[in-house]
Amino acid sequence: MKRQGGLDWFRIPAALLVIAIHTGPLASLTETGDFFLTRVLGRVAVPFFLMVTGYFLQDRWMEGWRGIRGSWNKTALLYAGATVLYLPLMLYKGDFARENVLWEELRDVVFNGTFYHLWYFPALLLGLPLTMALVRALGERRALWAAGVLYLAGVLGDSWYGLTVQVPALKGVYDQLFFLFDYTRNGLFLVPLFLLLGSTLAGRKRRMSPGRAAVGLALAFVLMTLEAFWLRSMDWLRHDSMYLTLPLVMVCLFALLSGWKVEGGKGLAQLALALYVIHPWSIVLIRGGAKALRLSWLLVDCSPVFYLAVCLLSAVLSVLWLVIWRRYGPRRTVLPRRAWVEVDCGALRHNLRALNGAMEEGQRMMAVVKAEGYGHGAVPLARLLEGEGVDAFATATLDEAVELRRAGIRGTILILGYVPPEAVSVALRRKLTLTVVDEAHAAALEATGKPVHVHWKVDTGMHRLGVDWERLTKTVRACPHLVTDGVYTHLCVSDQLDEESRAFTVLQLERFRQALETLEQAGIRPKEVHAQASYGLLNYTGVRCTLARVGIALYGVLSGPGTVCGAVELEPALALKARVTSVRTVKAGEGAGYGLAFRPGRESRVAAVSIGYADGLPRSLSGRGHALVRGKKVPVAGRVCMDQLLLDVTELPEVKPGDVVTFLGRDRGEVLSAETVAEEAGTITNELLSRLGARLERVYKAR
Ligand SMILES: *Cc1c(COP(=O)(O)O)cnc(C)c1O
């Protein structure tokens, strides 16, 4: 996720607002002004920090604990550190001399915070796993609704508590809750909504325009001010952290800030965090110092001076702390990658646009993202495409389709392969579309009696899957329970340009047309009709379909040479890389690798590289393949092993461990295209890409 400058910068005013809440800069001047500043304006600070956290967690909720572990551990560590920092003040305040001290401490540690301002940390520690569980159980959209309901429940225990007390049963419930914690502004009620709003806004392609966000923010803020003052006049406020209109304010504020193009930086985030953690110490020190110097009348009693003094001292302490931390703190280790796939999102967008340009009027893309999106990673890919307006996807298997739904993909998801009738309920629950693969399958699906959505596959000559084209109408009519959303066929020689193949494809399309015509005569008009995959789209026009099922071309690759007649400019989106781990000399007359298959006959240098056939690099590249190192093409030396291979780098004496090796993609001027490598390996690009293994890390480059 790219850093957003606007979000980084706003952390500083947000931290200063938190300090304002705890010092009351206007308290000695105007009560109304103080209320406005600390109880209304100040209330955007914490939700803002939560939304930023959600923003950076964007796609990670679905990964479960693995996705949030980093944030959780960091928060826990900060909480522990800050608690130690405030132990002296806790002792001084007499926290440990309370009645029921164990219970009180437990409440504090888990909910209220060990020191008053520290409640944010336990709230996040609880809110992170809760939010993750919600997203996993309900999907992103419904999780957002659930979080909204929790927030409403929180509001009823916070600023709208005056309403709650009028319903005795409800008040009873809240009394029980307040036995557990002091406020509802905690990890249960406050945190999930703002985390999810942050990640939802991060995932949205179309951003609110700055002008609209600013107007929205102004309006929402006026509403929130009115709400707060009205609640105050009604004497309904039990606390004042959660207003009904606060989420609206936050969405507009966040949209405005994330659209603000400025240079940000990690330093700002660290400074804001330090200000937040340290300022209560500054408060104590200023009070104590003022008393000792007999300056309380100025430094404490005059609230704006007090506020400024606390801010100043906090800033000095924070900067000091950051300098010390950077100098002596632990160094963060970033592990160098072993073997990885780099996906160029810009190339994917380009290909999408180019292919959409090749569609006929009224035809849309059905993006084929089976087999982990041909190695590009199905979920990130589908998310990117959905953001670009793609509303139909195809997978090979039920599991692949379920994975997309669980990741929040909303469009049509068609499963191209056979799905057993036992899985109909899963398909219905996940709103998946099945392919009817033959008459027996149709009968079995019909026998479930469930209104399952299907696309009928028609066998027009490939003889793999599909109902025979002449029997389509009869079969469809025999299945009144099935919901016919679409009809399609698959072309089996559309990538071959010779006359015979062209004639066969035309025949397939003609049979398909006839099947559709008969269907229409029977009064059945499927919404979606499709026949072309990548080559059908690139090589044939006038097919008159509503969809084209595009796979390989979307990834900017052709299966092999001589497969396309048209001229659509595509850009390959995937690069495959690994690293040199060791370099050594092989003397003349010696061999290297399994079977000593590399026999150079002269003194040579070989480099071991951290990728092998278990990562999906074909073993058939042994002794035949190539890779790019330092912008030069070098041959694979001997046999590809399971997890590594050797390169002959005799011509490149400067090669050393750590060097990046490119197996697919570009290195400086040199390119190894998927077409070339597939040919060297004796296969087609589709196989090469789709077999790239789960062990490869996938890195997405925004460009
Ligand atoms: C895989 C597949 C596609 C996509 O094919 P490409 O040649 O990669 O575009 C389309 N339709 C069906 C039925 C498929 O199995």
PDB file of C-alpha atoms in Angstrom, residues 83-211:
ATOM      1  CA  THR A  83       2.177   1.181  30.520  1.00  0.00           C
ATOM      2  CA  VAL A  84       5.681   0.863  31.918  1.00  0.00           C
ATOM      3  CA  LEU A  85       6.263   4.538  31.140  1.00  0.00           C
ATOM      4  CA  TYR A  86       3.204   5.468  33.213  1.00  0.00           C
ATOM      5  CA  LEU A  87       3.726   3.042  36.098  1.00  0.00           C
ATOM      6  CA  PRO A  88       5.138   5.783  38.334  1.00  0.00           C
ATOM      7  CA  LEU A  89       2.076   7.944  37.749  1.00  0.00           C
ATOM      8  CA  MET A  90      -0.247   4.985  38.286  1.00  0.00           C
ATOM      9  CA  LEU A  91       1.444   4.332  41.608  1.00  0.00           C
ATOM     10  CA  TYR A  92       1.282   7.993  42.558  1.00  0.00           C
ATOM     11  CA  LYS A  93      -2.426   8.147  41.688  1.00  0.00           C
ATOM     12  CA  GLY A  94      -3.014   5.161  43.951  1.00  0.00           C
ATOM     13  CA  ASP A  95      -4.230   2.784  41.233  1.00  0.00           C
ATOM     14  CA  PHE A  96      -2.868  -0.169  43.128  1.00  0.00           C
ATOM     15  CA  ALA A  97      -4.477   0.809  46.411  1.00  0.00           C
ATOM     16  CA  ARG A  98      -8.010   0.527  44.987  1.00  0.00           C
ATOM     17  CA  GLU A  99     -10.641  -1.761  46.370  1.00  0.00           C
ATOM     18  CA  ASN A 100     -10.980  -4.928  44.277  1.00  0.00           C
ATOM     19  CA  VAL A 101      -7.672  -4.026  42.758  1.00  0.00           C
ATOM     20  CA  LEU A 102      -7.329  -7.176  40.659  1.00  0.00           C
ATOM     21  CA  TRP A 103     -10.709  -6.745  39.021  1.00  0.00           C
ATOM     22  CA  GLU A 104     -10.134  -3.032  38.483  1.00  0.00           C
ATOM     23  CA  GLU A 105      -6.742  -3.668  36.942  1.00  0.00           C
ATOM     24  CA  LEU A 106      -8.186  -6.326  34.675  1.00  0.00           C
ATOM     25  CA  ARG A 107     -10.884  -3.918  33.491  1.00  0.00           C
ATOM     26  CA  ASP A 108      -8.227  -1.303  32.891  1.00  0.00           C
ATOM     27  CA  VAL A 109      -5.840  -3.553  31.031  1.00  0.00           C
ATOM     28  CA  VAL A 110      -8.521  -5.032  28.796  1.00  0.00           C
ATOM     29  CA  PHE A 111     -10.852  -2.074  28.256  1.00  0.00           C
ATOM     30  CA  ASN A 112     -10.238   1.256  29.945  1.00  0.00           C
ATOM     31  CA  GLY A 113      -6.509   1.522  29.445  1.00  0.00           C
ATOM     32  CA  THR A 114      -3.871   1.317  32.133  1.00  0.00           C
ATOM     33  CA  PHE A 115      -3.561   5.106  32.104  1.00  0.00           C
ATOM     34  CA  TYR A 116      -6.400   7.358  31.058  1.00  0.00           C
ATOM     35  CA  HIS A 117      -5.227   8.226  27.548  1.00  0.00           C
ATOM     36  CA  LEU A 118      -4.023   4.696  26.799  1.00  0.00           C
ATOM     37  CA  TRP A 119      -7.529   3.252  26.245  1.00  0.00           C
ATOM     38  CA  TYR A 120      -6.837   3.466  22.523  1.00  0.00           C
ATOM     39  CA  PHE A 121      -4.398   0.557  22.634  1.00  0.00           C
ATOM     40  CA  PRO A 122      -6.617  -2.084  24.288  1.00  0.00           C
ATOM     41  CA  ALA A 123      -9.461  -0.879  22.080  1.00  0.00           C
ATOM     42  CA  LEU A 124      -7.364  -1.673  19.027  1.00  0.00           C
ATOM     43  CA  LEU A 125      -6.160  -4.983  20.496  1.00  0.00           C
ATOM     44  CA  LEU A 126      -9.768  -6.062  20.864  1.00  0.00           C
ATOM     45  CA  GLY A 127     -11.096  -4.365  17.750  1.00  0.00           C
ATOM     46  CA  LEU A 128      -8.573  -5.815  15.319  1.00  0.00           C
ATOM     47  CA  PRO A 129      -9.423  -9.511  15.838  1.00  0.00           C
ATOM     48  CA  LEU A 130     -13.123  -8.691  16.188  1.00  0.00           C
ATOM     49  CA  THR A 131     -13.119  -6.868  12.860  1.00  0.00           C
ATOM     50  CA  MET A 132     -11.155  -9.670  11.214  1.00  0.00           C
ATOM     51  CA  ALA A 133     -13.662 -12.226  12.496  1.00  0.00           C
ATOM     52  CA  LEU A 134     -16.582 -10.127  11.235  1.00  0.00           C
ATOM     53  CA  VAL A 135     -15.103  -9.798   7.765  1.00  0.00           C
ATOM     54  CA  ARG A 136     -14.318 -13.484   7.545  1.00  0.00           C
ATOM     55  CA  ALA A 137     -17.714 -14.549   8.749  1.00  0.00           C
ATOM     56  CA  LEU A 138     -19.842 -12.052   6.833  1.00  0.00           C
ATOM     57  CA  GLY A 139     -17.747 -10.696   3.981  1.00  0.00           C
ATOM     58  CA  GLU A 140     -16.573  -7.101   3.811  1.00  0.00           C
ATOM     59  CA  ARG A 141     -19.873  -5.470   2.963  1.00  0.00           C
ATOM     60  CA  ARG A 142     -21.994  -7.118   5.604  1.00  0.00           C
ATOM     61  CA  ALA A 143     -19.193  -6.766   8.151  1.00  0.00           C
ATOM     62  CA  LEU A 144     -19.398  -3.018   7.598  1.00  0.00           C
ATOM     63  CA  TRP A 145     -23.110  -3.125   8.371  1.00  0.00           C
ATOM     64  CA  ALA A 146     -22.497  -5.216  11.481  1.00  0.00           C
ATOM     65  CA  ALA A 147     -19.843  -2.755  12.616  1.00  0.00           C
ATOM     66  CA  GLY A 148     -22.374   0.025  12.054  1.00  0.00           C
ATOM     67  CA  VAL A 149     -24.850  -1.740  14.315  1.00  0.00           C
ATOM     68  CA  LEU A 150     -22.182  -2.139  16.998  1.00  0.00           C
ATOM     69  CA  TYR A 151     -21.405   1.562  16.687  1.00  0.00           C
ATOM     70  CA  LEU A 152     -25.074   2.435  17.143  1.00  0.00           C
ATOM     71  CA  ALA A 153     -25.143   0.294  20.266  1.00  0.00           C
ATOM     72  CA  GLY A 154     -22.080   2.205  21.422  1.00  0.00           C
ATOM     73  CA  VAL A 155     -23.717   5.577  20.750  1.00  0.00           C
ATOM     74  CA  LEU A 156     -26.643   4.550  22.970  1.00  0.00           C
ATOM     75  CA  GLY A 157     -24.211   4.033  25.824  1.00  0.00           C
ATOM     76  CA  ASP A 158     -22.302   7.209  25.063  1.00  0.00           C
ATOM     77  CA  SER A 159     -23.700  10.513  23.839  1.00  0.00           C
ATOM     78  CA  TRP A 160     -27.293   9.277  23.465  1.00  0.00           C
ATOM     79  CA  TYR A 161     -27.347   7.568  26.837  1.00  0.00           C
ATOM     80  CA  GLY A 162     -30.086   9.966  27.963  1.00  0.00           C
ATOM     81  CA  LEU A 163     -32.385   8.208  25.522  1.00  0.00           C
ATOM     82  CA  THR A 164     -31.329   4.777  26.702  1.00  0.00           C
ATOM     83  CA  VAL A 165     -32.162   5.468  30.355  1.00  0.00           C
ATOM     84  CA  GLN A 166     -35.755   6.112  29.370  1.00  0.00           C
ATOM     85  CA  VAL A 167     -36.119   2.419  28.502  1.00  0.00           C
ATOM     86  CA  PRO A 168     -35.509   0.565  31.765  1.00  0.00           C
ATOM     87  CA  ALA A 169     -34.783  -2.802  30.133  1.00  0.00           C
ATOM     88  CA  LEU A 170     -32.181  -1.227  27.873  1.00  0.00           C
ATOM     89  CA  LYS A 171     -30.659   0.681  30.734  1.00  0.00           C
ATOM     90  CA  GLY A 172     -30.354  -2.622  32.579  1.00  0.00           C
ATOM     91  CA  VAL A 173     -28.319  -4.064  29.741  1.00  0.00           C
ATOM     92  CA  TYR A 174     -25.992  -1.069  29.673  1.00  0.00           C
ATOM     93  CA  ASP A 175     -25.588  -1.142  33.438  1.00  0.00           C
ATOM     94  CA  GLN A 176     -24.325  -4.684  33.047  1.00  0.00           C
ATOM     95  CA  LEU A 177     -21.948  -3.579  30.321  1.00  0.00           C
ATOM     96  CA  PHE A 178     -20.610  -0.727  32.434  1.00  0.00           C
ATOM     97  CA  PHE A 179     -19.747  -3.303  35.032  1.00  0.00           C
ATOM     98  CA  LEU A 180     -17.175  -4.535  32.503  1.00  0.00           C
ATOM     99  CA  PHE A 181     -15.930  -1.191  31.222  1.00  0.00           C
ATOM    100  CA  ASP A 182     -16.358   2.511  31.894  1.00  0.00           C
ATOM    101  CA  TYR A 183     -17.281   3.583  28.375  1.00  0.00           C
ATOM    102  CA  THR A 184     -18.658   2.087  25.182  1.00  0.00           C
ATOM    103  CA  ARG A 185     -15.957   3.886  23.174  1.00  0.00           C
ATOM    104  CA  ASN A 186     -13.838   0.758  23.095  1.00  0.00           C
ATOM    105  CA  GLY A 187     -12.767  -2.121  20.896  1.00  0.00           C
ATOM    106  CA  LEU A 188     -16.219  -3.633  20.834  1.00  0.00           C
ATOM    107  CA  PHE A 189     -18.330  -0.689  19.741  1.00  0.00           C
ATOM    108  CA  LEU A 190     -16.139   2.072  18.365  1.00  0.00           C
ATOM    109  CA  VAL A 191     -13.217   0.387  16.640  1.00  0.00           C
ATOM    110  CA  PRO A 192     -14.654  -2.027  13.998  1.00  0.00           C
ATOM    111  CA  LEU A 193     -16.649   0.618  12.143  1.00  0.00           C
ATOM    112  CA  PHE A 194     -13.757   3.021  11.673  1.00  0.00           C
ATOM    113  CA  LEU A 195     -11.271   0.287  10.803  1.00  0.00           C
ATOM    114  CA  LEU A 196     -13.640  -0.979   8.120  1.00  0.00           C
ATOM    115  CA  LEU A 197     -14.473   2.482   6.830  1.00  0.00           C
ATOM    116  CA  GLY A 198     -10.735   3.015   6.409  1.00  0.00           C
ATOM    117  CA  SER A 199     -10.204  -0.207   4.492  1.00  0.00           C
ATOM    118  CA  THR A 200     -13.345   0.242   2.408  1.00  0.00           C
ATOM    119  CA  LEU A 201     -12.275   3.712   1.318  1.00  0.00           C
ATOM    120  CA  ALA A 202      -8.782   2.413   0.543  1.00  0.00           C
ATOM    121  CA  GLY A 203     -10.255  -0.232  -1.739  1.00  0.00           C
ATOM    122  CA  ARG A 204     -12.464   2.159  -3.653  1.00  0.00           C
ATOM    123  CA  LYS A 205     -11.304   3.022  -7.083  1.00  0.00           C
ATOM    124  CA  ARG A 206     -13.382   6.077  -7.683  1.00  0.00           C
ATOM    125  CA  ARG A 207     -12.546   8.634  -5.075  1.00  0.00           C
ATOM    126  CA  MET A 208     -14.816  11.418  -4.011  1.00  0.00           C
ATOM    127  CA  SER A 209     -13.665  14.626  -5.702  1.00  0.00           C
ATOM    128  CA  PRO A 210     -11.908  17.021  -3.290  1.00  0.00           C
ATOM    129  CA  GLY A 211     -14.569  19.672  -3.834  1.00  0.00           C
TER     130      GLY A 211
END
